[in-house]
Structures are given as structure tokens and as C-alpha cells.
């Protein structure tokens, strides 16, 4: 039987506020245990939550970026369960009226563009952390993370393969960083995805029973886990079994998903509106002021690069994969006063190659956008040729200074003096009578050999276009 | 609507309240009285009335995003039953 995979994704994005969602404690990662857990976070009796404006603004920012409705009135609810890292015995979340409703995200796939619909995005607080080792049979509780603001972003079951799910997660990851609401650090848990996975016979309307896979803290694990889970469910169904609705954990070492033992009625959260918090009202003015502060979004930028800069869809996609990359590109073209294709080629080629080899992000590049623009200017002005420019690039990467200085120091200035080049070419023609003969006999390849010899004679500094031209003229004459 | 005995026990379990059979029977009666009251309220015609999320018809005041709390964990932990390396210790729970 042919099966169809159906995937929905839930993401917890930690909002990049300085303080917690309901208290004035700090949210910095990596602090000593419990030094950032105040009376509200540890739920001492008598404390009251006060909502952080910064968290609300970030949620609205997200909603506007995905074209969602911002609920003018939204409500906080208590989600009740017992666990030691949740000191109140409930998590403050949103249930019936989330801040953000609807919206969609466009994902670029190899075979084209796909739109993933969003169901909602709501504000909630994170729980603390439990450490189960080394406490003589007890668990250690660190409540620094308790009360950290999260935006839970839920999609419709719109994805049909692990590749699509990962493409969505990557696009979402890029977007939340792009609009500055989340640092996206997956190792530190700032961006966590769960995948709801089910399969159904191809052509069927009804959804199959789904399992929820947790612990997907990298895009690679997400892809592996979904593929494993799809295979598991299909095998189970083809053997006449049934899929049980459950939560499963991905084990990256064994590359498999495992059922998380959970009590049968653990999911009775008994949501109800939190009496400690009044409804959140968002004014039209607030929404408009946040809208006007939004940067140009990745999709708009991508379209603009294709339309106005005549870049390929691929280059435009790569250059808008993160805001840092787009900013770098725009810095270069603004310093160059154009040179779109040239800048795109050097950034996606030479620069990305060097960054990848060094294991660096663009923000850590030893070579700044102005430096690269300086080099491309020399290339554009034909001061240096492509081969020399690569040498200059390597030297700049190694911290040897600006392009003009390197070109002078290394004697890489392109030879564009016609007289000098003619002299060189005359020498080449004399020294390579065989190639000349072959070319005249109609062998095109011989021409390239002569160009190579001429480049060699100028120690790589000859202007290739000029060499071609002079050589053609001389061979014809 | 009225609650059965198993439902009462389940609610008690969810709320982590230890309850004897006699207490459960008493709670069942009390809870069912509350449900009667709710039924009475539900018979009121609320057509066209927007539901409220809070008893007070005011909206949430927002706090500026600023760190205002200082580290007082030593003070808070002075009343904790067990503490080690800055962590609160609790009986081991693994989900």
C-alpha cells in the first residue's frame, strides 16, 4: 500500500527578553543554580504575576511577520500538573484566546515553494530544570529557567515529509532570529521543536493516529526521528497493528524513537482562566507601532533580490537565510554601489566556503563586509584579476589588511598595459609554434593553451580579457 | 449533571488530595450541590452576553521589561527542607 506522511510541528521559542514573563528576575543562560529565581518564580505564597510588556510585543511582532490575526483581547490560563520543576503546580499558558491566531510561513523547497499554515502562537512560561544525577537518590531542582517567556508556535498538519518539516523548522528558526524575538540557540534550548507524526493510506481523508516526538534539538535529529517514526508506523500498520497515540522521545545515539512512559491520565490539565491575571488587551495603536518597526522580512527581501538585483532564486535564498547574511550582502553592495551578482557570487562562494572550512558563522567572519567590498571594487575596476583576487581574499582572511595594500605588497596588480601584454604574447607565440600551428589548423583548444602560457608569463597578473583579444588579433594576422 | 464516585476519586487524585471513602462520599454530595447551583445559573438566559475571563472588568497592566530582582536564593533556601550546591533537593521523580 502507498502511504502518506502527515506532520504538524509545535515549537517553543524562548523570547529574548531581559526579564521573565511574570517577574523581574533575569533570564540569562548559564547562571549559577537558582540565583535568577525570585519569589514569584519559586511560587512563594502571596506573590502575584505581572505581565512583561517585552514578551507581549515580541509575540505581536511574530504574529505580524506571519500575517496572523492579533487577538485584541487574549486570556491567560492555568495548565495544571504536578512536577517538582513547576513550583506553582500549574503553568501559566494561554488556551482559548491566544495572542496570535492563524498566519502562515512560506518554505522554499527544492521542488518549489510551499505554504505551511499556522494554527496559533501563544505566550506561556517555561518550567525549571530537574537534575536526576548525583544527589544520593534525590533530584536537584534549578528554577532559573522557571518563568522564562516562551512563544509556542503550532502549525496545521500541513507537512508531508521529514524534508518539508525540517525546511519549515529552518524557515521558522531564521524568521524568529530575523525579527529579533528569539536567539535561536538550539543547544541552550532557546528553540525546541516537537513533531506530531502520522501516516494514512494515500488518498485517504481522515488522519491516522499520531505520535508526538519530543527532544528534537537539532534539524538533523528532527529529520532522522521523523523518518524513523514514519517507517515504524507503516511497518506496524502493514503488520496489522495499530498506532497508539503517545509521546515518544528521540534517542540520537540509537537513532530511534522510544515510547515515553506516561500515566494514562497525565494529560488532564484542567485548563481554566488564571484569576491572578486580567485579560490582555492589545490596542490598534500598539499593533501599528510594532508593525512599523518590523524589518523587511526574508520573503520580501528574497523577491526583491530576484526582481531588482537579477539574482538567481538560489542565491537570493542563500543570501536571505539569516539576517546577518542579508545585512552583510547589503553592506557590500552599498559600499560597491551595485555589483549585485559579483557580491552574491563572492559571498555564497568564496566567503561561505572559507567560513564552512573554519566552522564559523558569518558574524564571526575575520573578513568584514567593507573589506570584501574593497576587494570587489578592485576587481570591478580591473586593478586585479579573478585569480589575484582569490589570493587577496585569502590574505585578508588571514588578517593581512585591506585589498589595496595587499595588492601592492604582493604585486598582484593586473597588467592591462597593451604594449606590455603584446610583448609578452609575442614571446609566447615564438616559444609555442606547435600550438600556433594547431590553432591555425582549426584546433580551438590550442588557443586556451596559448592563453595559459600568456597568463603564466605574466605570473597570473595579465588581464585575461585583454590577453584573449590581443592573442586573437595576432593569430588572425 | 452529577458526579460518580470514581469521578470524585479521580479529581482528588489529579489534585493530589488523599481522600478516604467516607470523605469521598461527603465530597460527592457537596460537589453535586455545587453542580446544582451551576445548573441553576446555566438556566439564566445569557443570549448576547459576552463571556468574561475575569470577575473584574478591567485589563492587564503591563510591566516594563527590566530586571528588578536581586539574587536572594540563600534567603529563600533557608526555609527549604534540603539544599545542595544551590539546588533544591526533592524526592527523585522521573517521568
Coordinates of C-alpha atoms in Angstrom, one line a residue:
Chain A
X1 CA 0.0 0.0 0.0
X2 CA 1.1 3.6 -0.6
X3 CA 1.2 5.7 2.5
X4 CA 1.2 9.4 3.0
X5 CA 3.0 11.1 5.9
X6 CA 1.3 13.9 7.8
X7 CA 3.3 16.1 10.1
X8 CA 2.5 19.1 12.3
X9 CA 5.1 21.0 14.3
X10 CA 5.0 22.6 17.7
X11 CA 7.8 25.0 18.5
X12 CA 8.8 26.6 21.8
X13 CA 10.7 29.7 21.0
X14 CA 12.3 31.4 24.1
X15 CA 11.6 35.1 23.8
X16 CA 14.7 37.3 24.1
X17 CA 13.5 39.5 27.0
X18 CA 15.9 40.7 29.7
X19 CA 13.4 39.7 32.5
X20 CA 10.9 36.9 33.0
X21 CA 7.4 36.8 31.7
X22 CA 5.7 37.4 35.1
X23 CA 8.6 38.6 37.3
X24 CA 11.6 41.0 37.3
X25 CA 14.2 38.2 37.6
X26 CA 16.9 37.9 34.9
X27 CA 16.7 35.3 32.1
X28 CA 20.4 35.0 31.3
X29 CA 21.5 31.5 30.3
X30 CA 24.1 29.7 32.3
X31 CA 23.8 31.4 35.7
X32 CA 24.6 29.5 38.9
X33 CA 21.5 27.5 40.1
X34 CA 18.6 29.4 41.5
X35 CA 20.3 32.9 41.5
X36 CA 17.7 34.1 38.9
X37 CA 14.7 32.6 40.6
X38 CA 12.8 35.2 42.6
X39 CA 9.8 34.8 44.9
X40 CA 7.3 34.8 42.0
X41 CA 9.3 32.1 40.1
X42 CA 9.6 29.8 43.1
X43 CA 5.9 30.4 43.9
X44 CA 6.1 31.7 47.4
X45 CA 2.7 32.2 48.9
X46 CA 1.1 35.6 48.3
X47 CA 3.1 36.6 45.2
X48 CA 1.3 37.8 42.0
X49 CA 2.4 37.7 38.4
X50 CA 2.8 40.9 36.4
X51 CA 3.0 40.5 32.7
X52 CA 6.1 41.6 30.8
X53 CA 5.4 44.1 28.0
X54 CA 8.5 42.9 26.1
X55 CA 7.1 39.4 25.9
X56 CA 3.8 40.6 24.6
X57 CA 5.5 42.9 22.0
X58 CA 7.6 40.0 20.7
X59 CA 4.5 37.8 20.3
X60 CA 2.8 40.5 18.3
X61 CA 5.9 41.0 16.2
X62 CA 5.8 37.3 15.3
X63 CA 2.1 37.4 14.5
X64 CA 2.5 40.4 12.2
X65 CA 5.5 38.7 10.5
X66 CA 3.5 35.6 9.6
X67 CA 0.4 37.5 8.6
X68 CA -1.7 36.3 11.5
X69 CA -4.5 37.9 13.4
X70 CA -3.5 39.5 16.7
X71 CA -6.3 38.9 19.2
X72 CA -7.2 42.3 20.6
X73 CA -8.2 40.5 23.8
X74 CA -6.4 37.4 25.0
X75 CA -6.6 35.4 28.2
X76 CA -4.0 33.5 30.3
X77 CA -5.0 30.1 31.6
X78 CA -3.6 27.7 34.2
X79 CA -2.4 24.3 32.9
X80 CA -2.4 22.1 35.9
X81 CA 0.1 19.3 36.6
X82 CA 2.4 18.2 39.3
X83 CA 6.2 18.1 38.8
X84 CA 8.9 19.4 41.1
X85 CA 10.3 21.9 38.5
X86 CA 6.9 23.5 38.3
X87 CA 6.6 25.0 41.8
X88 CA 3.1 26.5 41.5
X89 CA 1.6 23.2 40.4
X90 CA 0.4 24.9 37.2
X91 CA 2.0 26.5 34.2
X92 CA 0.6 29.9 33.1
X93 CA -0.2 29.5 29.4
X94 CA -2.9 30.5 27.0
X95 CA -5.8 28.2 26.0
X96 CA -8.9 29.6 24.5
X97 CA -7.8 33.0 23.4
X98 CA -4.1 33.1 22.3
X99 CA -2.3 36.3 21.4
X100 CA -1.7 35.1 17.8
X101 CA -4.2 33.2 15.7
X102 CA -3.6 31.9 12.1
X103 CA -1.0 33.1 9.8
X104 CA 1.4 31.1 7.6
X105 CA 5.0 30.6 6.7
X106 CA 6.4 30.1 3.2
X107 CA 9.0 27.5 2.8
X108 CA 11.4 27.2 -0.1
X109 CA 11.9 23.5 -1.2
X110 CA 13.9 22.1 -4.0
X111 CA 10.7 21.3 -5.9
X112 CA 9.2 24.8 -5.3
X113 CA 7.6 26.9 -2.7
X114 CA 5.2 25.6 0.0
X115 CA 2.9 27.4 2.4
X116 CA 2.6 26.0 5.9
X117 CA -0.5 27.3 7.8
X118 CA -0.1 28.2 11.4
X119 CA -2.9 27.4 13.9
X120 CA -1.8 29.7 16.6
X121 CA 1.0 31.1 18.7
X122 CA 0.6 31.7 22.4
X123 CA 2.6 33.1 25.3
X124 CA 3.5 30.9 28.3
X125 CA 6.1 30.4 31.0
X126 CA 8.9 27.8 30.9
X127 CA 9.4 25.3 33.8
X128 CA 12.6 24.9 35.8
X129 CA 15.1 22.1 35.3
X130 CA 15.4 18.8 37.1
X131 CA 18.8 17.2 37.6
X132 CA 18.5 13.5 38.4
X133 CA 22.1 12.5 38.9
X134 CA 24.5 12.7 41.9
X135 CA 22.1 13.7 44.6
X136 CA 22.1 10.5 46.7
X137 CA 18.8 9.3 45.3
X138 CA 17.2 12.7 45.3
X139 CA 16.6 15.1 42.4
X140 CA 18.1 18.6 42.3
X141 CA 15.9 21.5 41.1
X142 CA 17.2 24.6 39.4
X143 CA 14.4 27.2 39.0
X144 CA 16.4 29.7 37.0
X145 CA 14.5 28.8 33.8
X146 CA 11.1 28.9 35.6
X147 CA 9.1 31.8 34.3
X148 CA 11.2 32.4 31.1
X149 CA 8.9 33.6 28.4
X150 CA 8.1 31.2 25.6
X151 CA 6.1 31.6 22.4
X152 CA 4.6 28.2 21.5
X153 CA 4.0 28.2 17.7
X154 CA 1.7 25.5 16.4
X155 CA 1.2 24.5 12.7
X156 CA -1.6 22.8 10.9
X157 CA -0.8 19.2 9.8
X158 CA 0.5 20.6 6.5
X159 CA 3.8 18.9 6.0
X160 CA 4.2 15.7 4.0
X161 CA 7.7 14.6 4.6
X162 CA 10.7 14.9 7.0
X163 CA 12.3 17.2 4.5
X164 CA 9.3 19.6 4.5
X165 CA 9.2 19.5 8.3
X166 CA 12.9 20.4 8.5
X167 CA 12.5 23.1 5.8
X168 CA 9.7 24.6 7.9
X169 CA 11.7 24.5 11.1
X170 CA 14.6 26.1 9.5
X171 CA 12.5 28.9 8.0
X172 CA 10.8 29.5 11.4
X173 CA 14.2 29.5 13.1
X174 CA 15.5 32.1 10.6
X175 CA 12.4 34.2 11.0
X176 CA 12.4 34.4 14.8
X177 CA 16.0 35.5 14.7
X178 CA 15.4 37.8 11.8
X179 CA 12.7 39.7 13.7
X180 CA 14.8 39.6 16.9
X181 CA 12.4 37.8 19.2
X182 CA 14.5 34.7 19.9
X183 CA 18.2 34.0 19.8
X184 CA 17.5 30.6 18.2
X185 CA 20.2 28.8 20.2
X186 CA 19.2 25.2 20.0
X187 CA 22.0 23.8 22.2
X188 CA 20.8 26.1 25.0
X189 CA 17.1 25.1 24.4
X190 CA 16.0 28.5 23.1
X191 CA 14.3 26.9 20.1
X192 CA 12.7 23.5 20.7
X193 CA 10.6 21.5 18.3
X194 CA 8.1 18.7 18.8
X195 CA 6.8 16.8 15.7
X196 CA 3.3 15.3 15.5
X197 CA 3.6 12.4 13.0
X198 CA 1.0 10.1 11.5
X199 CA 0.6 8.1 8.3
X200 CA -2.5 7.4 6.2
X201 CA -3.2 5.4 3.0
X202 CA -2.6 7.7 0.0
X203 CA -5.8 9.4 -0.9
X204 CA -7.5 9.0 2.5
X205 CA -9.2 12.0 4.0
X206 CA -9.1 11.0 7.7
X207 CA -5.9 11.5 9.6
X208 CA -4.1 8.5 11.1
X209 CA -3.4 8.2 14.9
X210 CA -0.4 10.4 15.6
X211 CA 2.5 10.2 17.9
X212 CA 4.3 13.2 19.3
X213 CA 8.1 13.1 19.1
X214 CA 9.9 15.3 21.6
X215 CA 13.6 16.1 22.2
X216 CA 14.4 17.2 18.7
X217 CA 17.2 19.7 19.5
X218 CA 18.8 19.8 16.0
X219 CA 17.5 19.8 12.5
X220 CA 19.4 16.6 11.7
X221 CA 17.8 14.8 14.6
X222 CA 14.4 16.1 13.5
X223 CA 14.8 14.6 10.1
X224 CA 16.1 11.3 11.4
X225 CA 13.4 11.0 14.1
X226 CA 10.6 11.6 11.7
X227 CA 11.9 9.2 9.1
X228 CA 12.3 6.5 11.7
X229 CA 8.8 7.2 13.1
X230 CA 7.2 7.0 9.7
X231 CA 8.9 3.7 9.0
X232 CA 7.8 2.4 12.4
X233 CA 4.2 3.4 11.9
X234 CA 3.9 1.9 8.4
X235 CA 5.5 -1.4 9.4
X236 CA 3.2 -1.5 12.4
X237 CA 0.1 -0.9 10.3
X238 CA 1.2 -3.3 7.5
X239 CA 1.6 -6.0 10.1
X240 CA -2.0 -5.5 11.1
X241 CA -1.2 -3.5 14.2
X242 CA -2.5 -0.1 15.3
X243 CA -0.6 3.1 16.2
X244 CA -1.1 4.3 19.8
X245 CA -1.4 8.0 20.5
X246 CA 1.6 8.7 22.7
X247 CA 4.6 10.8 23.3
X248 CA 7.9 9.4 22.1
X249 CA 11.4 10.6 22.7
X250 CA 14.1 10.5 20.1
X251 CA 17.3 8.8 21.0
X252 CA 20.0 10.2 18.7
X253 CA 22.6 7.6 19.8
X254 CA 20.4 4.6 18.8
X255 CA 18.6 6.6 16.0
X256 CA 15.2 5.5 17.1
X257 CA 12.1 6.9 18.9
X258 CA 11.1 5.4 22.2
X259 CA 7.8 5.5 24.0
X260 CA 7.9 7.8 26.9
X261 CA 6.2 6.1 29.8
X262 CA 3.4 8.3 30.9
X263 CA 0.5 7.9 33.1
X264 CA -2.7 7.2 31.3
X265 CA -4.4 10.3 32.6
X266 CA -1.4 12.6 32.8
X267 CA -2.9 14.8 30.2
X268 CA -5.9 16.0 32.1
X269 CA -4.6 19.5 32.6
X270 CA -7.9 21.1 33.6
X271 CA -7.2 24.5 32.0
X272 CA -9.1 27.4 33.4
X273 CA -8.6 31.2 33.2
X274 CA -5.9 32.4 35.7
X275 CA -7.7 34.6 38.3
X276 CA -4.3 36.2 39.1
X277 CA -4.2 37.7 35.6
X278 CA -6.6 40.0 33.9
X279 CA -7.3 39.7 30.2
X280 CA -4.6 41.1 28.0
X281 CA -5.9 44.0 25.8
X282 CA -3.9 45.0 22.8
X283 CA -4.7 48.3 21.2
X284 CA -4.7 49.0 17.5
X285 CA -2.0 51.7 18.1
X286 CA 0.3 49.1 19.8
X287 CA -0.1 46.8 16.8
X288 CA 0.5 49.6 14.3
X289 CA 3.6 50.8 16.1
X290 CA 5.0 47.3 16.2
X291 CA 4.2 46.8 12.5
X292 CA 6.0 50.0 11.5
X293 CA 9.1 48.8 13.4
X294 CA 9.3 45.4 11.6
X295 CA 12.3 45.0 9.3
X296 CA 11.9 43.9 5.7
X297 CA 11.0 40.2 6.0
X298 CA 13.1 37.4 4.4
X299 CA 10.4 36.6 1.8
X300 CA 10.1 40.2 0.7
X301 CA 13.9 40.5 0.5
X302 CA 14.2 37.3 -1.5
X303 CA 11.7 38.5 -4.0
X304 CA 13.4 41.9 -4.2
X305 CA 16.8 40.4 -4.8
X306 CA 15.4 38.2 -7.7
X307 CA 13.4 41.1 -9.2
X308 CA 15.7 44.1 -8.7
X309 CA 19.2 42.6 -8.4
X310 CA 18.6 39.8 -11.0
X311 CA 19.9 37.2 -8.7
X312 CA 19.1 33.5 -9.1
X313 CA 16.4 32.1 -6.8
X314 CA 19.1 30.0 -5.2
X315 CA 21.5 32.9 -4.5
X316 CA 18.6 35.1 -3.2
X317 CA 17.5 32.2 -1.0
X318 CA 21.0 31.7 0.5
X319 CA 21.5 35.5 1.0
X320 CA 18.2 35.7 3.0
X321 CA 18.8 32.6 5.1
X322 CA 19.6 34.8 8.0
X323 CA 19.5 38.5 8.7
X324 CA 23.3 38.6 9.3
X325 CA 23.9 37.2 5.8
X326 CA 21.4 39.6 4.2
X327 CA 23.0 42.6 6.1
X328 CA 26.4 41.5 5.0
X329 CA 25.4 41.4 1.4
X330 CA 23.6 44.7 1.6
X331 CA 26.7 46.3 3.2
X332 CA 28.8 45.1 0.4
X333 CA 26.6 46.3 -2.4
X334 CA 26.0 49.6 -0.8
X335 CA 29.8 50.1 -0.5
X336 CA 30.2 49.0 -4.1
X337 CA 27.3 51.0 -5.4
X338 CA 25.9 47.9 -7.1
X339 CA 27.7 44.8 -8.2
X340 CA 24.9 42.6 -7.1
X341 CA 25.9 39.4 -9.0
X342 CA 29.6 39.9 -8.1
X343 CA 28.8 40.4 -4.4
X344 CA 26.4 37.4 -4.4
X345 CA 29.0 35.2 -6.1
X346 CA 31.8 36.1 -3.7
X347 CA 29.7 35.8 -0.6
X348 CA 28.0 32.5 -1.4
X349 CA 31.2 31.1 -3.0
X350 CA 34.5 32.2 -1.5
X351 CA 33.3 33.6 1.8
X352 CA 30.8 30.8 2.7
X353 CA 33.5 28.2 1.6
X354 CA 36.0 29.8 4.0
X355 CA 33.5 30.1 6.8
X356 CA 32.5 26.5 6.4
X357 CA 36.1 25.3 6.4
X358 CA 36.8 27.3 9.6
X359 CA 33.4 26.2 11.2
X360 CA 32.4 29.9 11.7
X361 CA 29.2 31.8 11.4
X362 CA 29.1 34.9 9.2
X363 CA 29.0 37.1 12.4
X364 CA 32.4 35.6 13.3
X365 CA 34.0 36.2 9.9
X366 CA 37.5 37.6 10.2
X367 CA 36.8 39.4 6.9
X368 CA 34.3 42.3 7.2
X369 CA 31.8 43.4 4.6
X370 CA 33.7 46.6 3.9
X371 CA 36.9 44.7 3.4
X372 CA 35.2 42.4 0.9
X373 CA 33.7 45.4 -0.9
X374 CA 37.2 46.9 -1.1
X375 CA 38.4 43.8 -2.9
X376 CA 35.4 43.6 -5.2
X377 CA 35.9 47.3 -6.1
X378 CA 39.5 46.4 -7.2
X379 CA 38.1 43.5 -9.2
X380 CA 35.4 45.7 -10.8
X381 CA 38.0 48.3 -11.7
X382 CA 40.1 45.6 -13.2
X383 CA 43.0 46.5 -10.9
X384 CA 43.3 42.8 -10.1
X385 CA 42.1 39.8 -12.0
X386 CA 40.0 36.9 -10.6
X387 CA 43.0 34.8 -9.8
X388 CA 44.7 37.6 -8.0
X389 CA 41.5 38.5 -6.2
X390 CA 41.4 35.0 -4.7
X391 CA 44.9 35.5 -3.4
X392 CA 43.9 38.8 -1.9
X393 CA 40.8 37.2 -0.3
X394 CA 43.0 34.6 1.4
X395 CA 45.4 37.3 2.7
X396 CA 42.5 39.4 4.0
X397 CA 41.0 36.3 5.7
X398 CA 44.4 35.8 7.4
X399 CA 44.3 39.3 8.7
X400 CA 46.9 40.9 6.3
X401 CA 44.9 44.1 5.9
X402 CA 43.0 45.9 3.1
X403 CA 42.8 44.9 -0.5
X404 CA 44.7 47.8 -1.9
X405 CA 47.6 47.3 0.5
X406 CA 47.7 43.6 -0.2
X407 CA 47.6 44.0 -3.9
X408 CA 50.6 46.5 -3.7
X409 CA 52.5 44.3 -1.2
X410 CA 52.1 41.1 -3.2
X411 CA 52.5 42.8 -6.6
X412 CA 49.1 41.4 -7.7
X413 CA 48.2 44.5 -9.8
X414 CA 46.8 43.3 -13.1
X415 CA 48.8 44.0 -16.2
X416 CA 46.5 45.9 -18.5
X417 CA 49.1 47.8 -20.4
X418 CA 48.6 46.8 -24.0
X419 CA 52.2 47.3 -25.0
X420 CA 53.5 45.1 -22.2
X421 CA 50.9 42.4 -22.9
X422 CA 51.7 42.4 -26.7
X423 CA 55.4 42.0 -25.9
X424 CA 54.6 39.0 -23.6
X425 CA 52.3 37.4 -26.2
X426 CA 54.8 37.8 -29.0
X427 CA 57.2 35.9 -26.8
X428 CA 54.6 33.2 -26.2
X429 CA 53.9 32.8 -29.9
X430 CA 57.5 32.4 -30.7
X431 CA 58.0 29.9 -27.9
X432 CA 55.0 27.8 -28.9
X433 CA 55.0 27.3 -32.6
X434 CA 53.2 24.0 -32.3
X435 CA 50.2 25.5 -30.6
X436 CA 50.0 28.3 -33.1
X437 CA 50.1 25.7 -35.9
X438 CA 47.4 23.6 -34.3
X439 CA 45.2 26.7 -33.7
X440 CA 45.5 27.7 -37.3
X441 CA 44.6 24.2 -38.3
X442 CA 41.3 24.7 -36.6
X443 CA 42.0 23.2 -33.1
X444 CA 40.3 25.6 -30.7
X445 CA 41.9 24.0 -27.7
X446 CA 45.3 25.3 -28.7
X447 CA 44.0 28.8 -28.1
X448 CA 43.4 28.1 -24.5
X449 CA 46.9 26.6 -24.2
X450 CA 48.3 29.9 -25.5
X451 CA 46.2 32.0 -23.1
X452 CA 47.5 29.8 -20.3
X453 CA 51.1 30.4 -21.4
X454 CA 50.5 34.1 -21.6
X455 CA 49.0 34.1 -18.1
X456 CA 51.9 32.1 -16.9
X457 CA 54.4 34.6 -18.5
X458 CA 52.6 37.4 -16.6
X459 CA 52.8 35.3 -13.4
X460 CA 49.0 35.3 -13.3
X461 CA 48.6 39.0 -13.4
X462 CA 47.6 39.6 -17.0
X463 CA 44.2 40.9 -17.8
X464 CA 42.6 37.8 -19.2
X465 CA 40.1 39.7 -21.4
X466 CA 42.9 41.7 -23.0
X467 CA 45.1 38.7 -23.5
X468 CA 42.3 37.0 -25.3
X469 CA 41.8 40.0 -27.5
X470 CA 45.4 40.6 -28.4
X471 CA 46.1 36.9 -29.0
X472 CA 43.1 36.6 -31.3
X473 CA 44.2 39.6 -33.3
X474 CA 47.8 38.4 -33.6
X475 CA 46.8 34.9 -34.6
X476 CA 44.4 36.2 -37.2
X477 CA 47.1 38.5 -38.6
Chain B
X1 CA -25.1 16.6 35.8
X2 CA -23.8 14.7 38.8
X3 CA -20.5 13.2 39.7
X4 CA -20.0 9.5 40.2
X5 CA -17.8 8.1 42.9
X6 CA -14.9 7.1 40.5
X7 CA -15.0 10.7 39.1
X8 CA -14.7 12.2 42.6
X9 CA -11.7 9.9 43.4
X10 CA -10.1 10.8 40.1
X11 CA -10.4 14.5 40.7
X12 CA -8.9 14.0 44.1
X13 CA -6.0 12.1 42.6
X14 CA -5.4 14.8 40.0
X15 CA -5.3 17.4 42.7
X16 CA -3.1 15.1 44.8
X17 CA -5.6 15.1 47.7
X18 CA -5.6 11.9 49.8
X19 CA -9.2 11.1 50.5
X20 CA -10.9 8.2 52.4
X21 CA -14.1 6.5 51.1
X22 CA -16.2 8.4 53.7
X23 CA -14.6 11.7 52.8
X24 CA -15.2 10.9 49.1
X25 CA -18.9 10.3 49.7
X26 CA -19.2 13.6 51.6
X27 CA -17.3 15.4 48.9
X28 CA -19.5 13.8 46.3
X29 CA -22.6 15.3 48.0
X30 CA -21.0 18.7 48.3
X31 CA -19.8 18.7 44.7
X32 CA -23.2 17.7 43.4
X33 CA -24.8 20.6 45.4
X34 CA -22.4 22.9 43.6
X35 CA -23.3 21.4 40.3
X36 CA -27.0 22.1 41.1
X37 CA -26.1 25.7 41.7
X38 CA -24.3 25.8 38.4
X39 CA -27.3 24.2 36.6
X40 CA -29.5 26.9 38.1
X41 CA -27.1 29.6 36.8
X42 CA -27.0 28.0 33.4
X43 CA -30.7 28.3 33.1
X44 CA -30.3 32.1 33.0
X45 CA -30.7 33.5 29.5
X46 CA -27.2 34.8 28.5
X47 CA -28.0 35.3 24.9
X48 CA -25.9 38.1 23.5
X49 CA -23.8 38.5 26.7
X50 CA -20.1 38.2 26.1
X51 CA -18.3 35.8 28.5
X52 CA -15.8 37.4 30.8
X53 CA -12.4 35.8 31.6
X54 CA -12.2 37.6 35.0
X55 CA -14.6 38.8 37.6
X56 CA -13.3 42.3 37.3
X57 CA -14.0 44.1 34.0
X58 CA -10.5 45.6 33.7
X59 CA -7.5 44.7 31.7
X60 CA -4.0 43.6 32.5
X61 CA -1.4 46.2 33.4
X62 CA 2.0 45.5 31.8
X63 CA 5.4 45.7 33.3
X64 CA 8.4 47.2 31.5
X65 CA 11.0 44.5 30.5
X66 CA 13.6 45.3 33.1
X67 CA 15.5 43.2 35.6
X68 CA 14.4 44.4 39.0
X69 CA 15.0 41.3 41.2
X70 CA 18.3 40.7 43.0
X71 CA 19.7 37.3 43.9
X72 CA 18.1 36.2 47.2
X73 CA 18.4 32.4 46.8
X74 CA 20.2 32.0 50.1
X75 CA 17.3 33.6 51.9
X76 CA 14.7 31.5 50.0
X77 CA 16.7 28.3 50.5
X78 CA 16.9 28.9 54.3
X79 CA 13.4 27.5 54.6
X80 CA 13.9 24.6 52.1
X81 CA 14.0 21.2 53.7
X82 CA 17.1 20.2 51.7
X83 CA 19.5 22.1 49.5
X84 CA 22.8 21.2 47.8
X85 CA 25.1 23.2 45.5
X86 CA 22.4 25.9 45.2
X87 CA 19.8 23.3 44.1
X88 CA 16.6 22.4 45.9
X89 CA 16.6 18.7 46.6
X90 CA 13.3 16.7 46.2
X91 CA 12.4 13.0 46.2
X92 CA 13.5 11.6 42.9
X93 CA 10.9 11.9 40.2
X94 CA 11.4 10.7 36.7
X95 CA 8.6 10.9 34.2

